[in-house]
Short mmCIF file of C-alpha atoms in Angstrom, two decimals:
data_model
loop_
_atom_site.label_atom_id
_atom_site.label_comp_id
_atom_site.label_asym_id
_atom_site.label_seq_id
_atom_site.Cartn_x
_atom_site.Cartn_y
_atom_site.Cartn_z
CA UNK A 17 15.31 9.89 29.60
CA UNK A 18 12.71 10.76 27.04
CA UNK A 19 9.65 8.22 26.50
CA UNK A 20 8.86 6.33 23.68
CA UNK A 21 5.77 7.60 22.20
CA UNK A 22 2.79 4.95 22.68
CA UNK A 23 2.50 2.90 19.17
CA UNK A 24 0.13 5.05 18.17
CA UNK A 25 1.84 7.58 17.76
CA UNK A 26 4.63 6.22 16.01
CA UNK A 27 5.92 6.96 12.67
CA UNK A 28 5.91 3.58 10.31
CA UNK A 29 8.77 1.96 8.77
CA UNK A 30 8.58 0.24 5.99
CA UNK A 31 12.34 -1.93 5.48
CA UNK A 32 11.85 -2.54 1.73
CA UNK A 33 13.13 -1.13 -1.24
CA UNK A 34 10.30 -2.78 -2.98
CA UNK A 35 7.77 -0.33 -4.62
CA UNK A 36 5.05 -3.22 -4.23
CA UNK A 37 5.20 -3.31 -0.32
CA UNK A 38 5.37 0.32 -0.54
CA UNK A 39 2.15 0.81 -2.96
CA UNK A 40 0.22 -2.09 -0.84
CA UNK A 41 0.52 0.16 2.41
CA UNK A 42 -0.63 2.84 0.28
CA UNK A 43 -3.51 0.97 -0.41
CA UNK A 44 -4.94 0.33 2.99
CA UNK A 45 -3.73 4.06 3.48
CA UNK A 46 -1.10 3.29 5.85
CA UNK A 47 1.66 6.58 5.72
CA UNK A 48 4.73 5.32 6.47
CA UNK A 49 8.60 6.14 5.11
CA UNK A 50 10.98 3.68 3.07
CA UNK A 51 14.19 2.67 5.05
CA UNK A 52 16.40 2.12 2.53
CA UNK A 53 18.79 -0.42 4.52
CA UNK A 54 22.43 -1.43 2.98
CA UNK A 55 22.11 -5.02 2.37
CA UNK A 56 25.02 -7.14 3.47
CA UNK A 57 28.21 -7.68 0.98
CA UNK A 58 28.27 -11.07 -0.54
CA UNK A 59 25.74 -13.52 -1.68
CA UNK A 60 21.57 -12.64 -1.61
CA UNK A 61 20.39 -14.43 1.07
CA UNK A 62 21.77 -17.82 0.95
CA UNK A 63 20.26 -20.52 2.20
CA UNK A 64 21.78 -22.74 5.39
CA UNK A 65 22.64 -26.41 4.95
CA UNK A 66 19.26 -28.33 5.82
CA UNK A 67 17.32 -25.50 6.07
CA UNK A 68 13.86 -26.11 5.23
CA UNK A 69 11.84 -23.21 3.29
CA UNK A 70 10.01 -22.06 6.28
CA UNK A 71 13.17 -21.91 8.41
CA UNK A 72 14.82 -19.99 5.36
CA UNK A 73 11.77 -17.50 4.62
CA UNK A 74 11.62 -16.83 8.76
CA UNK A 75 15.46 -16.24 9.06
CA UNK A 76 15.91 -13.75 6.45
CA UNK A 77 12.96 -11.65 7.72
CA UNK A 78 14.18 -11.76 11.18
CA UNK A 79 17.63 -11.03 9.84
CA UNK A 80 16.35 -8.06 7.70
CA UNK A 81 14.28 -6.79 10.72
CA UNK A 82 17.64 -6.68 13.32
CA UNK A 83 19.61 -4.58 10.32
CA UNK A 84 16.88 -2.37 9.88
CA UNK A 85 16.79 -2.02 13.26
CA UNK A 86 20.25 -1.10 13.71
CA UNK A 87 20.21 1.12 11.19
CA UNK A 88 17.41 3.25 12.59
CA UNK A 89 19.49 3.70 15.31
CA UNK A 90 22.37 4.34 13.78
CA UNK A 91 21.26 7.08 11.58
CA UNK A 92 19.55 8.88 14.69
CA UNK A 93 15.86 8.81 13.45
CA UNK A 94 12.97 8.90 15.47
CA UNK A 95 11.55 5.94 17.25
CA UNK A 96 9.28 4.28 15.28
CA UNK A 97 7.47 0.76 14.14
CA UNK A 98 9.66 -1.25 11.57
CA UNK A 99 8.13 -3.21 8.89
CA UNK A 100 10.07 -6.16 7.27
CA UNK A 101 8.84 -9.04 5.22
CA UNK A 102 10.60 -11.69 2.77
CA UNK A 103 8.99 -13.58 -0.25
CA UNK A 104 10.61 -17.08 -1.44
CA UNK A 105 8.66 -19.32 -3.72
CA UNK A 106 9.27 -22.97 -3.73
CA UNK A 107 8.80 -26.09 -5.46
CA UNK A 108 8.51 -28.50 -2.73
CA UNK A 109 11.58 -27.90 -0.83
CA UNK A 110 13.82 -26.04 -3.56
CA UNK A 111 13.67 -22.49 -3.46
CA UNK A 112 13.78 -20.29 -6.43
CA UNK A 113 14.73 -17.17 -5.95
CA UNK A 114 15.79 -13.54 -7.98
CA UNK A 115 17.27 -14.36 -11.17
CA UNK A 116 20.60 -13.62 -11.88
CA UNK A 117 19.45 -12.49 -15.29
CA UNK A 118 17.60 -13.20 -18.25
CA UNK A 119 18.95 -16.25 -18.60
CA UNK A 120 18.19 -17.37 -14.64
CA UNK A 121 15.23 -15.80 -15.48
CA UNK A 122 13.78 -18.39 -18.18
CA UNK A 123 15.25 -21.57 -16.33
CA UNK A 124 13.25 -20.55 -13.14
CA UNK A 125 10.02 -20.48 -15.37
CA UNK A 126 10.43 -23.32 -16.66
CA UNK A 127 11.05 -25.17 -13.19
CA UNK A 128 7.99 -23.52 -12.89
CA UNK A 129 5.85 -24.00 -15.59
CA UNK A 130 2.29 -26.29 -15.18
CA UNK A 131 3.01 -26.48 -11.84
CA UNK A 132 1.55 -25.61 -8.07
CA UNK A 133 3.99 -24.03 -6.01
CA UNK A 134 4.26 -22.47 -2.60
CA UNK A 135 4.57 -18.63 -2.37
CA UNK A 136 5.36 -17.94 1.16
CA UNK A 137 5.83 -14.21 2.89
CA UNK A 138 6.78 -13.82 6.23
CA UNK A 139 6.07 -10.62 8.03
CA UNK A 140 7.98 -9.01 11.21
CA UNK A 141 6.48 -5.75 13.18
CA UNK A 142 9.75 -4.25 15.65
CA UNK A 143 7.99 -2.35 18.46
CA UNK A 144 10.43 -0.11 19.89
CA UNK A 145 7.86 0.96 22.67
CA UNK A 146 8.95 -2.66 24.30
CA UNK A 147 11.66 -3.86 21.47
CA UNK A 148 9.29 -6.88 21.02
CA UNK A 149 9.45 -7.89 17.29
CA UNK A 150 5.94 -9.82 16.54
CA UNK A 151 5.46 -11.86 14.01
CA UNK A 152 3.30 -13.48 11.17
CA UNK A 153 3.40 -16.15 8.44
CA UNK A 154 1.34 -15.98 5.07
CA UNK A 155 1.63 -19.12 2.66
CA UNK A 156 -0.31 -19.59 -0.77
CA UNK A 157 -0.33 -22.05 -3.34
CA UNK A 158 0.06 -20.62 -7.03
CA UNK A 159 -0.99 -22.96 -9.87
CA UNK A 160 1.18 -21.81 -13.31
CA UNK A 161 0.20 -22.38 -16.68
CA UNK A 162 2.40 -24.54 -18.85
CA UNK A 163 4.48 -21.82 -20.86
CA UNK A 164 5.47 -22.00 -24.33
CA UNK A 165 9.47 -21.25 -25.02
CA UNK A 166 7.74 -18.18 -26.90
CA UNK A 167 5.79 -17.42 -23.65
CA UNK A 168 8.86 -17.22 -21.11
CA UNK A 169 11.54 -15.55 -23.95
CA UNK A 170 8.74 -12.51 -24.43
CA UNK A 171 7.72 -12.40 -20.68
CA UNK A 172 11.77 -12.36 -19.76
CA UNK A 173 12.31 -9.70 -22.64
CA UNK A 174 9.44 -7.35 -20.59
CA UNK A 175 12.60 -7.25 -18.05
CA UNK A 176 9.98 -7.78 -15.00
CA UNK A 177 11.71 -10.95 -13.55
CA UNK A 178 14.00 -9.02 -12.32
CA UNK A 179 14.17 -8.54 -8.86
CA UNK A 180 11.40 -10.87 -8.20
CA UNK A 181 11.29 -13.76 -6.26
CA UNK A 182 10.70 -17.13 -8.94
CA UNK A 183 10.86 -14.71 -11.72
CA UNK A 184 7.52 -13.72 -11.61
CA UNK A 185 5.28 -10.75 -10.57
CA UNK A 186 1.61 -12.07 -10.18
CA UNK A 187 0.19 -8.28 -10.31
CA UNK A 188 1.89 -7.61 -14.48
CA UNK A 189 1.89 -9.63 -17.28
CA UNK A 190 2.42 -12.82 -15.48
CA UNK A 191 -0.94 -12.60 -14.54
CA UNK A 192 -2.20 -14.52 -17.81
CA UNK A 193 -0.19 -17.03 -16.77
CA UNK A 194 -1.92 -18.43 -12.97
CA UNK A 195 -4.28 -20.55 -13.60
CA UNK A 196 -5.51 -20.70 -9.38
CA UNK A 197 -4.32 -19.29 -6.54
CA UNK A 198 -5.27 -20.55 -3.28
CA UNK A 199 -4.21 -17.97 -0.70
CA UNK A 200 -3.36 -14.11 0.13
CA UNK A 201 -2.84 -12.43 -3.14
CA UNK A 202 -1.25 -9.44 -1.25
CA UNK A 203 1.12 -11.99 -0.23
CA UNK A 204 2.02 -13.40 -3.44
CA UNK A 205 2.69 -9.75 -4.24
CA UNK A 206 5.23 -9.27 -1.09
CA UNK A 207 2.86 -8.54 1.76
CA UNK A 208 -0.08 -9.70 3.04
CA UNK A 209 -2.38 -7.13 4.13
CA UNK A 210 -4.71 -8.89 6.01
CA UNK A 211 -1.40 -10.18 8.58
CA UNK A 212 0.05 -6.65 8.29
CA UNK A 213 -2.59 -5.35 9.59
CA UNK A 214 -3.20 -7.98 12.58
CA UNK A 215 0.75 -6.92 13.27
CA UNK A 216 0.08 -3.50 12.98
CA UNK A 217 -2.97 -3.47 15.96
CA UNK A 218 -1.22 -5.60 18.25
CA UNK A 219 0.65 -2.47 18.59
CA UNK A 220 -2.06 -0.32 18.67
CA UNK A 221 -0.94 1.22 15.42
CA UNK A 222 -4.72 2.43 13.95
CA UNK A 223 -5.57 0.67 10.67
CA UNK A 224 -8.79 1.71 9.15
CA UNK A 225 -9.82 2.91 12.62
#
Protein backbone atom coordinates (compact mmCIF):
# COMPACT_ATOMS: atom_id res chain seq x y z
CA UNK A 1 0.00 0.00 0.00
CA UNK A 2 1.52 3.24 -1.12
CA UNK A 3 1.65 6.29 1.48
CA UNK A 4 0.01 9.36 1.33
CA UNK A 5 2.46 12.01 0.80
CA UNK A 6 2.78 14.31 4.09
CA UNK A 7 0.48 17.61 3.41
CA UNK A 8 3.20 19.21 2.29
CA UNK A 9 3.66 17.71 -0.36
CA UNK A 10 0.35 17.59 -1.64
CA UNK A 11 -1.05 18.97 -4.73
CA UNK A 12 -4.08 21.64 -3.91
CA UNK A 13 -7.56 21.41 -4.92
CA UNK A 14 -9.47 24.02 -5.40
CA UNK A 15 -13.59 22.64 -5.77
CA UNK A 16 -14.86 25.82 -7.48
CA UNK A 17 -15.67 26.75 -10.78
CA UNK A 18 -15.46 30.26 -9.60
CA UNK A 19 -12.62 32.35 -11.26
CA UNK A 20 -12.67 34.60 -7.97
CA UNK A 21 -11.61 31.72 -5.56
CA UNK A 22 -9.32 30.74 -8.21
CA UNK A 23 -7.60 34.38 -8.74
CA UNK A 24 -7.64 34.89 -4.69
CA UNK A 25 -5.30 31.72 -4.33
CA UNK A 26 -3.37 33.21 -6.98
CA UNK A 27 -2.95 36.06 -4.99
CA UNK A 28 -1.38 34.71 -1.88
CA UNK A 29 0.51 32.52 -4.58
CA UNK A 30 -1.02 29.37 -3.65
CA UNK A 31 -0.65 26.78 -7.06
CA UNK A 32 -3.31 24.66 -6.98
CA UNK A 33 -5.74 22.96 -9.94
CA UNK A 34 -9.63 23.63 -10.49
CA UNK A 35 -11.82 20.46 -9.88
CA UNK A 36 -14.45 21.04 -11.95
CA UNK A 37 -17.14 18.82 -9.97
CA UNK A 38 -20.72 17.92 -11.70
CA UNK A 39 -23.14 19.58 -9.54
CA UNK A 40 -26.18 17.55 -8.59
CA UNK A 41 -29.43 17.49 -11.05
CA UNK A 42 -32.25 19.51 -9.73
CA UNK A 43 -32.60 22.63 -7.77
CA UNK A 44 -29.21 24.97 -6.64
CA UNK A 45 -28.82 24.29 -3.31
CA UNK A 46 -32.08 24.47 -1.65
CA UNK A 47 -32.53 25.29 1.57
CA UNK A 48 -34.05 22.66 4.42
CA UNK A 49 -37.25 23.48 6.28
CA UNK A 50 -36.05 25.54 9.47
CA UNK A 51 -32.76 25.78 8.50
CA UNK A 52 -31.14 28.74 9.78
CA UNK A 53 -28.44 30.59 7.44
CA UNK A 54 -25.51 29.27 9.24
CA UNK A 55 -26.84 25.69 9.19
CA UNK A 56 -27.57 26.30 5.35
CA UNK A 57 -24.09 28.05 4.43
CA UNK A 58 -22.24 24.97 6.60
CA UNK A 59 -24.30 22.16 4.85
CA UNK A 60 -23.71 23.05 1.38
CA UNK A 61 -19.93 23.40 1.93
CA UNK A 62 -19.73 20.17 3.65
CA UNK A 63 -21.94 18.74 0.95
CA UNK A 64 -19.74 20.24 -1.87
CA UNK A 65 -16.55 19.02 -0.03
CA UNK A 66 -17.90 14.98 0.17
CA UNK A 67 -18.71 15.30 -3.90
CA UNK A 68 -15.53 16.72 -4.57
CA UNK A 69 -14.18 14.24 -2.68
CA UNK A 70 -15.71 11.47 -4.41
CA UNK A 71 -14.96 12.68 -7.46
CA UNK A 72 -11.21 12.83 -6.90
CA UNK A 73 -11.44 9.43 -6.36
CA UNK A 74 -13.38 8.52 -8.89
CA UNK A 75 -11.47 10.04 -11.65
CA UNK A 76 -8.14 8.36 -10.25
CA UNK A 77 -6.13 11.60 -9.49
CA UNK A 78 -3.52 11.94 -7.14
CA UNK A 79 -4.05 12.41 -3.47
CA UNK A 80 -4.29 15.73 -2.66
CA UNK A 81 -5.84 18.70 -0.26
CA UNK A 82 -9.46 19.75 -1.38
CA UNK A 83 -10.62 23.20 -1.10
CA UNK A 84 -14.42 23.98 -0.89
CA UNK A 85 -16.20 27.06 0.28
CA UNK A 86 -19.93 28.47 -0.15
CA UNK A 87 -21.09 32.21 -0.11
CA UNK A 88 -24.92 33.03 0.87
CA UNK A 89 -25.86 36.55 1.75
CA UNK A 90 -28.76 37.21 3.96
CA UNK A 91 -31.11 39.64 5.19
CA UNK A 92 -31.70 38.55 8.61
CA UNK A 93 -32.74 35.07 8.16
CA UNK A 94 -33.81 35.09 4.31
CA UNK A 95 -31.26 34.10 2.04
CA UNK A 96 -30.76 35.54 -1.33
CA UNK A 97 -29.11 33.71 -3.52
CA UNK A 98 -27.98 33.47 -7.65
CA UNK A 99 -30.51 35.06 -9.67
CA UNK A 100 -32.44 33.26 -11.95
CA UNK A 101 -31.97 36.13 -14.36
CA UNK A 102 -32.14 39.63 -14.97
CA UNK A 103 -35.23 39.89 -13.67
CA UNK A 104 -34.26 37.84 -10.16
CA UNK A 105 -31.48 39.87 -10.55
CA UNK A 106 -33.13 43.47 -9.89
CA UNK A 107 -35.69 42.12 -7.19
CA UNK A 108 -32.68 40.79 -5.10
CA UNK A 109 -31.18 44.41 -5.23
CA UNK A 110 -33.79 45.90 -4.28
CA UNK A 111 -34.38 43.53 -1.13
CA UNK A 112 -31.13 44.78 -0.83
CA UNK A 113 -30.88 48.21 -1.31
CA UNK A 114 -29.96 50.82 1.92
CA UNK A 115 -29.52 48.01 3.82
CA UNK A 116 -26.79 45.97 6.16
CA UNK A 117 -26.69 42.49 5.39
CA UNK A 118 -24.75 39.41 6.34
CA UNK A 119 -22.26 37.96 3.76
CA UNK A 120 -21.22 34.72 5.16
CA UNK A 121 -18.45 32.11 3.54
CA UNK A 122 -17.77 28.99 4.95
CA UNK A 123 -14.56 27.23 4.20
CA UNK A 124 -13.74 23.28 4.31
CA UNK A 125 -9.91 21.87 3.93
CA UNK A 126 -10.29 17.60 3.13
CA UNK A 127 -6.96 16.14 4.30
CA UNK A 128 -6.60 12.93 2.70
CA UNK A 129 -3.31 12.24 4.73
CA UNK A 130 -5.99 11.41 7.74
CA UNK A 131 -9.47 12.09 5.71
CA UNK A 132 -10.10 14.77 8.42
CA UNK A 133 -12.06 17.65 6.73
CA UNK A 134 -11.28 20.95 8.98
CA UNK A 135 -13.14 23.66 8.98
CA UNK A 136 -13.69 27.53 9.19
CA UNK A 137 -16.43 30.20 9.25
CA UNK A 138 -16.00 33.88 7.88
CA UNK A 139 -19.08 36.33 8.39
CA UNK A 140 -19.18 40.17 7.36
CA UNK A 141 -21.65 42.73 7.44
CA UNK A 142 -22.08 44.74 4.04
CA UNK A 143 -23.87 48.11 4.28
CA UNK A 144 -25.59 48.89 0.50
CA UNK A 145 -26.38 52.10 -0.81
CA UNK A 146 -29.98 52.89 -1.58
CA UNK A 147 -30.13 52.26 -5.50
CA UNK A 148 -31.99 54.18 -7.92
CA UNK A 149 -34.35 51.94 -10.46
CA UNK A 150 -31.70 53.51 -13.00
CA UNK A 151 -28.88 52.19 -10.71
CA UNK A 152 -29.98 48.36 -10.52
CA UNK A 153 -31.51 48.24 -14.47
CA UNK A 154 -27.73 49.48 -15.70
CA UNK A 155 -25.81 47.40 -13.04
CA UNK A 156 -28.18 44.16 -14.13
CA UNK A 157 -27.62 45.14 -17.92
CA UNK A 158 -23.49 44.80 -17.08
CA UNK A 159 -24.71 40.95 -16.85
CA UNK A 160 -22.40 40.55 -13.55
CA UNK A 161 -25.24 39.32 -11.21
CA UNK A 162 -25.07 36.44 -12.67
CA UNK A 163 -23.78 33.70 -10.92
CA UNK A 164 -23.32 35.64 -7.82
CA UNK A 165 -24.61 35.13 -4.63
CA UNK A 166 -27.35 38.40 -3.78
CA UNK A 167 -26.68 39.61 -7.20
CA UNK A 168 -23.76 41.36 -6.46
CA UNK A 169 -19.92 41.18 -6.92
CA UNK A 170 -18.27 43.59 -4.30
CA UNK A 171 -14.79 43.50 -6.37
CA UNK A 172 -16.76 45.24 -10.09
CA UNK A 173 -19.00 47.84 -10.46
CA UNK A 174 -20.96 47.11 -7.40
CA UNK A 175 -18.29 48.50 -5.62
CA UNK A 176 -19.78 52.20 -5.85
CA UNK A 177 -22.50 50.89 -4.32
CA UNK A 178 -21.12 49.65 -0.32
CA UNK A 179 -21.20 52.19 1.66
CA UNK A 180 -19.18 49.97 4.88
CA UNK A 181 -18.12 46.77 5.20
CA UNK A 182 -17.33 45.39 8.46
CA UNK A 183 -15.48 42.11 7.88
CA UNK A 184 -13.15 39.88 5.45
CA UNK A 185 -13.37 41.43 2.08
CA UNK A 186 -11.80 38.21 0.61
CA UNK A 187 -14.79 36.70 2.00
CA UNK A 188 -17.35 38.85 0.60
CA UNK A 189 -15.55 37.97 -2.63
CA UNK A 190 -15.92 33.96 -2.02
CA UNK A 191 -12.98 33.19 0.20
CA UNK A 192 -11.42 34.46 2.96
CA UNK A 193 -7.80 34.39 2.83
CA UNK A 194 -6.87 35.00 6.12
CA UNK A 195 -9.14 31.43 7.24
CA UNK A 196 -7.79 29.72 4.10
CA UNK A 197 -4.75 30.08 5.09
CA UNK A 198 -5.20 29.06 8.97
CA UNK A 199 -6.88 25.76 7.08
CA UNK A 200 -4.20 25.42 4.86
CA UNK A 201 -1.23 25.19 7.91
CA UNK A 202 -3.12 23.04 10.07
CA UNK A 203 -2.13 20.72 7.42
CA UNK A 204 1.16 21.76 7.11
CA UNK A 205 0.45 22.96 3.60
CA UNK A 206 3.32 26.07 3.40
CA UNK A 207 1.66 29.47 2.90
CA UNK A 208 4.03 32.29 2.55
CA UNK A 209 6.61 30.11 4.30
Amino acid sequence: MTATPSASRLPLYLASASPRRAELLGQIGLAHSVLRVPSPPGEDEPRLANESAREYARRTTLEKTRRAVDWVQQQSLPPGLILCADTSVALGEEILGKPADADDAARILHRLSGTRHEVRTWVALYDPANGQTHERESVSLVWMKSLSDTEIQAYCRSGEPQGKAGAYGIQGLASVFIERLDGSYSGVMGLPLHETAELLRLTGHPVLG
